């Protein structure tokens, strides 16, 4: 948040009092779910976050809680699957999409396929 903007001033005024304490405690609780080593404990903390944040009196934390409730299954899956995600797949798709746009002049489908394999493998022709 940039200092001096009217929205940041309004947020600061609205959250003065117990708001910053709640915000810090909520952030620490959420952060602990990501840093916990034990898979079961990590899942328990994440479930507690999902179950409690939506009822927080601070509007921003309550909004985060509602969002986490909507994405409950996907959010909790991260803590159940040893932090597995699809980042590698998305990165590879991004590389292929970039090279697909660059290779719009390819007429030979075989050469186009080889170009995508080279691009995705990090090789250059």
PDB file of C-alpha atoms in Angstrom:
ATOM      1  CA  UNK A   1       0.000   0.000   0.000  1.00  0.00           C
ATOM      2  CA  UNK A   2       1.430   3.393  -0.949  1.00  0.00           C
ATOM      3  CA  UNK A   3       1.622   5.802   1.938  1.00  0.00           C
ATOM      4  CA  UNK A   4      -0.326   8.994   1.564  1.00  0.00           C
ATOM      5  CA  UNK A   5      -3.134   7.766  -0.666  1.00  0.00           C
ATOM      6  CA  UNK A   6      -6.655   8.460   0.505  1.00  0.00           C
ATOM      7  CA  UNK A   7      -7.591   4.774   0.449  1.00  0.00           C
ATOM      8  CA  UNK A   8      -4.615   3.866   2.641  1.00  0.00           C
ATOM      9  CA  UNK A   9      -5.515   6.646   5.082  1.00  0.00           C
ATOM     10  CA  UNK A  10      -9.125   5.420   5.254  1.00  0.00           C
ATOM     11  CA  UNK A  11      -7.906   1.866   5.814  1.00  0.00           C
ATOM     12  CA  UNK A  12      -5.559   3.021   8.566  1.00  0.00           C
ATOM     13  CA  UNK A  13      -8.328   4.985  10.305  1.00  0.00           C
ATOM     14  CA  UNK A  14     -10.823   2.149   9.964  1.00  0.00           C
ATOM     15  CA  UNK A  15      -8.420  -0.449  11.343  1.00  0.00           C
ATOM     16  CA  UNK A  16      -7.012   1.618  14.197  1.00  0.00           C
ATOM     17  CA  UNK A  17      -7.646   0.009  17.553  1.00  0.00           C
ATOM     18  CA  UNK A  18      -8.035  -3.763  17.640  1.00  0.00           C
ATOM     19  CA  UNK A  19      -7.855  -4.083  13.822  1.00  0.00           C
ATOM     20  CA  UNK A  20      -4.058  -4.117  13.493  1.00  0.00           C
ATOM     21  CA  UNK A  21      -3.737  -6.616  16.330  1.00  0.00           C
ATOM     22  CA  UNK A  22      -6.293  -8.909  14.682  1.00  0.00           C
ATOM     23  CA  UNK A  23      -4.646  -8.453  11.295  1.00  0.00           C
ATOM     24  CA  UNK A  24      -1.241  -9.389  12.682  1.00  0.00           C
ATOM     25  CA  UNK A  25      -2.599 -12.397  14.581  1.00  0.00           C
ATOM     26  CA  UNK A  26      -4.478 -13.560  11.475  1.00  0.00           C
ATOM     27  CA  UNK A  27      -1.410 -13.160   9.295  1.00  0.00           C
ATOM     28  CA  UNK A  28       0.699 -15.126  11.774  1.00  0.00           C
ATOM     29  CA  UNK A  29      -1.897 -17.904  11.911  1.00  0.00           C
ATOM     30  CA  UNK A  30      -2.076 -18.152   8.125  1.00  0.00           C
ATOM     31  CA  UNK A  31       1.711 -18.016   7.847  1.00  0.00           C
ATOM     32  CA  UNK A  32       2.088 -20.818  10.389  1.00  0.00           C
ATOM     33  CA  UNK A  33       0.020 -23.113   8.152  1.00  0.00           C
ATOM     34  CA  UNK A  34       2.567 -22.614   5.381  1.00  0.00           C
ATOM     35  CA  UNK A  35       5.612 -23.066   7.629  1.00  0.00           C
ATOM     36  CA  UNK A  36       4.447 -26.073   9.644  1.00  0.00           C
ATOM     37  CA  UNK A  37       6.457 -29.231   8.877  1.00  0.00           C
ATOM     38  CA  UNK A  38       3.901 -31.815  10.038  1.00  0.00           C
ATOM     39  CA  UNK A  39       1.310 -32.536   7.330  1.00  0.00           C
ATOM     40  CA  UNK A  40      -1.535 -33.222   9.789  1.00  0.00           C
ATOM     41  CA  UNK A  41      -0.860 -30.111  11.852  1.00  0.00           C
ATOM     42  CA  UNK A  42      -0.529 -27.995   8.706  1.00  0.00           C
ATOM     43  CA  UNK A  43      -3.968 -29.190   7.523  1.00  0.00           C
ATOM     44  CA  UNK A  44      -5.490 -28.549  10.978  1.00  0.00           C
ATOM     45  CA  UNK A  45      -4.213 -24.960  11.039  1.00  0.00           C
ATOM     46  CA  UNK A  46      -5.449 -24.330   7.488  1.00  0.00           C
ATOM     47  CA  UNK A  47      -8.908 -25.697   8.361  1.00  0.00           C
ATOM     48  CA  UNK A  48      -9.026 -23.438  11.417  1.00  0.00           C
ATOM     49  CA  UNK A  49      -8.152 -20.446   9.220  1.00  0.00           C
ATOM     50  CA  UNK A  50     -10.935 -21.301   6.758  1.00  0.00           C
ATOM     51  CA  UNK A  51     -13.446 -21.861   9.563  1.00  0.00           C
ATOM     52  CA  UNK A  52     -12.697 -18.670  11.533  1.00  0.00           C
ATOM     53  CA  UNK A  53     -11.522 -15.873   9.227  1.00  0.00           C
ATOM     54  CA  UNK A  54     -14.946 -15.226   7.641  1.00  0.00           C
ATOM     55  CA  UNK A  55     -16.386 -14.098  10.993  1.00  0.00           C
ATOM     56  CA  UNK A  56     -13.583 -11.640  11.814  1.00  0.00           C
ATOM     57  CA  UNK A  57     -14.776  -8.078  12.589  1.00  0.00           C
ATOM     58  CA  UNK A  58     -12.032  -6.610  10.381  1.00  0.00           C
ATOM     59  CA  UNK A  59     -13.590  -6.375   6.880  1.00  0.00           C
ATOM     60  CA  UNK A  60     -10.434  -7.274   4.955  1.00  0.00           C
ATOM     61  CA  UNK A  61      -9.826 -10.426   6.978  1.00  0.00           C
ATOM     62  CA  UNK A  62     -13.506 -11.371   6.734  1.00  0.00           C
ATOM     63  CA  UNK A  63     -13.319 -10.972   2.938  1.00  0.00           C
ATOM     64  CA  UNK A  64     -10.234 -13.200   2.846  1.00  0.00           C
ATOM     65  CA  UNK A  65     -12.121 -15.723   4.973  1.00  0.00           C
ATOM     66  CA  UNK A  66     -15.086 -15.724   2.584  1.00  0.00           C
ATOM     67  CA  UNK A  67     -12.751 -16.201  -0.373  1.00  0.00           C
ATOM     68  CA  UNK A  68     -10.971 -19.076   1.366  1.00  0.00           C
ATOM     69  CA  UNK A  69     -14.345 -20.691   2.125  1.00  0.00           C
ATOM     70  CA  UNK A  70     -15.279 -20.485  -1.565  1.00  0.00           C
ATOM     71  CA  UNK A  71     -11.957 -22.087  -2.514  1.00  0.00           C
ATOM     72  CA  UNK A  72     -11.890 -24.427   0.501  1.00  0.00           C
ATOM     73  CA  UNK A  73     -11.137 -27.666  -1.375  1.00  0.00           C
ATOM     74  CA  UNK A  74      -8.376 -26.177  -3.523  1.00  0.00           C
ATOM     75  CA  UNK A  75      -6.870 -24.250  -0.592  1.00  0.00           C
ATOM     76  CA  UNK A  76      -6.836 -27.243   1.745  1.00  0.00           C
ATOM     77  CA  UNK A  77      -5.531 -29.558  -0.987  1.00  0.00           C
ATOM     78  CA  UNK A  78      -2.266 -27.594  -0.959  1.00  0.00           C
ATOM     79  CA  UNK A  79      -1.769 -28.498   2.701  1.00  0.00           C
ATOM     80  CA  UNK A  80      -2.784 -32.141   2.197  1.00  0.00           C
ATOM     81  CA  UNK A  81      -0.592 -32.961  -0.805  1.00  0.00           C
ATOM     82  CA  UNK A  82       2.809 -31.948   0.557  1.00  0.00           C
ATOM     83  CA  UNK A  83       2.492 -28.536  -1.089  1.00  0.00           C
ATOM     84  CA  UNK A  84       1.944 -29.902  -4.575  1.00  0.00           C
ATOM     85  CA  UNK A  85       0.622 -27.454  -7.137  1.00  0.00           C
ATOM     86  CA  UNK A  86       0.419 -27.038 -10.881  1.00  0.00           C
ATOM     87  CA  UNK A  87       3.046 -24.293 -11.194  1.00  0.00           C
ATOM     88  CA  UNK A  88       5.297 -26.434 -13.405  1.00  0.00           C
ATOM     89  CA  UNK A  89       2.473 -27.214 -15.796  1.00  0.00           C
ATOM     90  CA  UNK A  90       1.435 -23.559 -15.986  1.00  0.00           C
ATOM     91  CA  UNK A  91       5.032 -22.473 -16.645  1.00  0.00           C
ATOM     92  CA  UNK A  92       5.374 -24.993 -19.450  1.00  0.00           C
ATOM     93  CA  UNK A  93       2.044 -23.905 -20.942  1.00  0.00           C
ATOM     94  CA  UNK A  94       3.242 -20.292 -20.842  1.00  0.00           C
ATOM     95  CA  UNK A  95       6.413 -21.183 -22.752  1.00  0.00           C
ATOM     96  CA  UNK A  96       4.458 -23.162 -25.341  1.00  0.00           C
ATOM     97  CA  UNK A  97       1.915 -20.340 -25.738  1.00  0.00           C
ATOM     98  CA  UNK A  98       4.697 -17.795 -26.264  1.00  0.00           C
ATOM     99  CA  UNK A  99       6.357 -19.903 -28.934  1.00  0.00           C
ATOM    100  CA  UNK A 100       3.017 -20.708 -30.540  1.00  0.00           C
ATOM    101  CA  UNK A 101       2.484 -16.984 -31.080  1.00  0.00           C
ATOM    102  CA  UNK A 102       6.018 -16.575 -32.423  1.00  0.00           C
ATOM    103  CA  UNK A 103       5.667 -19.560 -34.761  1.00  0.00           C
ATOM    104  CA  UNK A 104       2.525 -18.364 -36.526  1.00  0.00           C
ATOM    105  CA  UNK A 105       4.252 -18.684 -39.910  1.00  0.00           C
ATOM    106  CA  UNK A 106       4.993 -22.404 -39.607  1.00  0.00           C
ATOM    107  CA  UNK A 107       3.183 -24.299 -42.346  1.00  0.00           C
ATOM    108  CA  UNK A 108       4.695 -27.707 -41.708  1.00  0.00           C
ATOM    109  CA  UNK A 109       2.963 -29.290 -38.713  1.00  0.00           C
ATOM    110  CA  UNK A 110       5.931 -31.601 -38.052  1.00  0.00           C
ATOM    111  CA  UNK A 111       8.349 -28.654 -37.824  1.00  0.00           C
ATOM    112  CA  UNK A 112       5.890 -26.775 -35.600  1.00  0.00           C
ATOM    113  CA  UNK A 113       5.746 -29.755 -33.235  1.00  0.00           C
ATOM    114  CA  UNK A 114       9.551 -29.962 -33.135  1.00  0.00           C
ATOM    115  CA  UNK A 115       9.742 -26.228 -32.423  1.00  0.00           C
ATOM    116  CA  UNK A 116       7.373 -26.630 -29.434  1.00  0.00           C
ATOM    117  CA  UNK A 117       9.419 -29.545 -28.082  1.00  0.00           C
ATOM    118  CA  UNK A 118      12.605 -27.503 -28.398  1.00  0.00           C
ATOM    119  CA  UNK A 119      11.010 -24.495 -26.696  1.00  0.00           C
ATOM    120  CA  UNK A 120       9.498 -26.493 -23.844  1.00  0.00           C
ATOM    121  CA  UNK A 121      12.775 -28.318 -23.244  1.00  0.00           C
ATOM    122  CA  UNK A 122      14.699 -25.054 -22.928  1.00  0.00           C
ATOM    123  CA  UNK A 123      16.695 -25.729 -26.086  1.00  0.00           C
ATOM    124  CA  UNK A 124      17.220 -23.367 -28.995  1.00  0.00           C
ATOM    125  CA  UNK A 125      17.190 -24.350 -32.678  1.00  0.00           C
TER     126      UNK A 125
END
